[in-house]
Amino acid sequence: MKQKTTAKMIGENIRRLRLQYGETQEELGELIGYGATTVANYESGYRKPDLETFFMIAEHYHASLEDFT
């Protein structure tokens, strides 16, 4: 069985948490200083957030970095 890439797993968990908090991609983007398109790219696994952005997202959702992998 093929394992998911790290970027894909991180993205799925960002999406899961964002939806759990009832936020739109645009709202999360505003919080981290990017647009909804960037958030969509993170969630699809096309891009990974840089470390600083990753920490901001984790802190916002009261999650540890391990919660994303």
PDB file of C-alpha atoms in Angstrom:
ATOM      1  CA  MET A   1       0.000   0.000   0.000  1.00  0.00           C
ATOM      2  CA  LYS A   2       1.355   3.417  -0.943  1.00  0.00           C
ATOM      3  CA  GLN A   3       1.796   5.791   1.974  1.00  0.00           C
ATOM      4  CA  LYS A   4       0.624   9.376   1.777  1.00  0.00           C
ATOM      5  CA  THR A   5       3.276  12.012   1.468  1.00  0.00           C
ATOM      6  CA  THR A   6       4.002  14.152   4.471  1.00  0.00           C
ATOM      7  CA  ALA A   7       2.663  17.257   2.696  1.00  0.00           C
ATOM      8  CA  LYS A   8      -0.597  15.461   1.924  1.00  0.00           C
ATOM      9  CA  MET A   9      -1.006  14.260   5.531  1.00  0.00           C
ATOM     10  CA  ILE A  10      -0.240  17.709   6.932  1.00  0.00           C
ATOM     11  CA  GLY A  11      -2.714  19.276   4.536  1.00  0.00           C
ATOM     12  CA  GLU A  12      -5.493  16.869   5.393  1.00  0.00           C
ATOM     13  CA  ASN A  13      -5.015  17.600   9.070  1.00  0.00           C
ATOM     14  CA  ILE A  14      -4.979  21.359   8.536  1.00  0.00           C
ATOM     15  CA  ARG A  15      -8.277  20.972   6.683  1.00  0.00           C
ATOM     16  CA  ARG A  16      -9.723  18.716   9.396  1.00  0.00           C
ATOM     17  CA  LEU A  17      -8.882  21.189  12.148  1.00  0.00           C
ATOM     18  CA  ARG A  18     -10.033  24.193  10.134  1.00  0.00           C
ATOM     19  CA  LEU A  19     -13.422  22.587   9.493  1.00  0.00           C
ATOM     20  CA  GLN A  20     -13.661  21.446  13.108  1.00  0.00           C
ATOM     21  CA  TYR A  21     -13.273  25.097  14.129  1.00  0.00           C
ATOM     22  CA  GLY A  22     -15.832  26.171  11.517  1.00  0.00           C
ATOM     23  CA  GLU A  23     -13.411  28.413   9.647  1.00  0.00           C
ATOM     24  CA  THR A  24     -13.090  29.106   5.942  1.00  0.00           C
ATOM     25  CA  GLN A  25      -9.833  28.954   4.037  1.00  0.00           C
ATOM     26  CA  GLU A  26     -10.032  32.725   3.756  1.00  0.00           C
ATOM     27  CA  GLU A  27     -10.334  33.155   7.540  1.00  0.00           C
ATOM     28  CA  LEU A  28      -7.343  30.915   8.208  1.00  0.00           C
ATOM     29  CA  GLY A  29      -5.406  32.688   5.478  1.00  0.00           C
ATOM     30  CA  GLU A  30      -6.045  36.079   7.083  1.00  0.00           C
ATOM     31  CA  LEU A  31      -4.813  34.744  10.413  1.00  0.00           C
ATOM     32  CA  ILE A  32      -1.526  33.507   8.967  1.00  0.00           C
ATOM     33  CA  GLY A  33      -1.035  36.397   6.560  1.00  0.00           C
ATOM     34  CA  TYR A  34      -1.787  34.581   3.307  1.00  0.00           C
ATOM     35  CA  GLY A  35      -4.718  34.188   0.961  1.00  0.00           C
ATOM     36  CA  ALA A  36      -7.244  31.383   0.687  1.00  0.00           C
ATOM     37  CA  THR A  37      -5.349  29.991  -2.315  1.00  0.00           C
ATOM     38  CA  THR A  38      -2.279  29.374  -0.176  1.00  0.00           C
ATOM     39  CA  VAL A  39      -4.380  27.579   2.431  1.00  0.00           C
ATOM     40  CA  ALA A  40      -5.949  25.483  -0.356  1.00  0.00           C
ATOM     41  CA  ASN A  41      -2.442  24.600  -1.579  1.00  0.00           C
ATOM     42  CA  TYR A  42      -1.480  23.507   1.937  1.00  0.00           C
ATOM     43  CA  GLU A  43      -4.627  21.414   2.299  1.00  0.00           C
ATOM     44  CA  SER A  44      -4.140  19.697  -1.063  1.00  0.00           C
ATOM     45  CA  GLY A  45      -0.525  18.854  -0.260  1.00  0.00           C
ATOM     46  CA  TYR A  46       0.718  20.957  -3.168  1.00  0.00           C
ATOM     47  CA  ARG A  47       2.711  23.120  -0.739  1.00  0.00           C
ATOM     48  CA  LYS A  48       3.813  22.809   2.876  1.00  0.00           C
ATOM     49  CA  PRO A  49       3.741  25.759   5.265  1.00  0.00           C
ATOM     50  CA  ASP A  50       7.109  27.091   6.373  1.00  0.00           C
ATOM     51  CA  LEU A  51       7.995  26.407   9.994  1.00  0.00           C
ATOM     52  CA  GLU A  52       6.844  29.781  11.323  1.00  0.00           C
ATOM     53  CA  THR A  53       3.466  29.462   9.576  1.00  0.00           C
ATOM     54  CA  PHE A  54       3.143  25.864  10.730  1.00  0.00           C
ATOM     55  CA  PHE A  55       3.645  26.975  14.345  1.00  0.00           C
ATOM     56  CA  MET A  56       1.033  29.719  13.918  1.00  0.00           C
ATOM     57  CA  ILE A  57      -1.520  27.234  12.597  1.00  0.00           C
ATOM     58  CA  ALA A  58      -0.782  24.722  15.363  1.00  0.00           C
ATOM     59  CA  GLU A  59      -1.005  27.384  18.064  1.00  0.00           C
ATOM     60  CA  HIS A  60      -4.275  28.724  16.638  1.00  0.00           C
ATOM     61  CA  TYR A  61      -5.834  25.253  16.784  1.00  0.00           C
ATOM     62  CA  HIS A  62      -4.261  24.393  20.160  1.00  0.00           C
ATOM     63  CA  ALA A  63      -2.512  21.469  18.520  1.00  0.00           C
ATOM     64  CA  SER A  64       0.979  20.051  18.636  1.00  0.00           C
ATOM     65  CA  LEU A  65       2.976  19.576  15.467  1.00  0.00           C
ATOM     66  CA  GLU A  66       2.557  15.817  15.869  1.00  0.00           C
ATOM     67  CA  ASP A  67      -1.205  16.264  15.429  1.00  0.00           C
ATOM     68  CA  PHE A  68      -0.570  17.089  11.773  1.00  0.00           C
ATOM     69  CA  THR A  69       1.302  13.928  10.794  1.00  0.00           C
TER      70      THR A  69
END
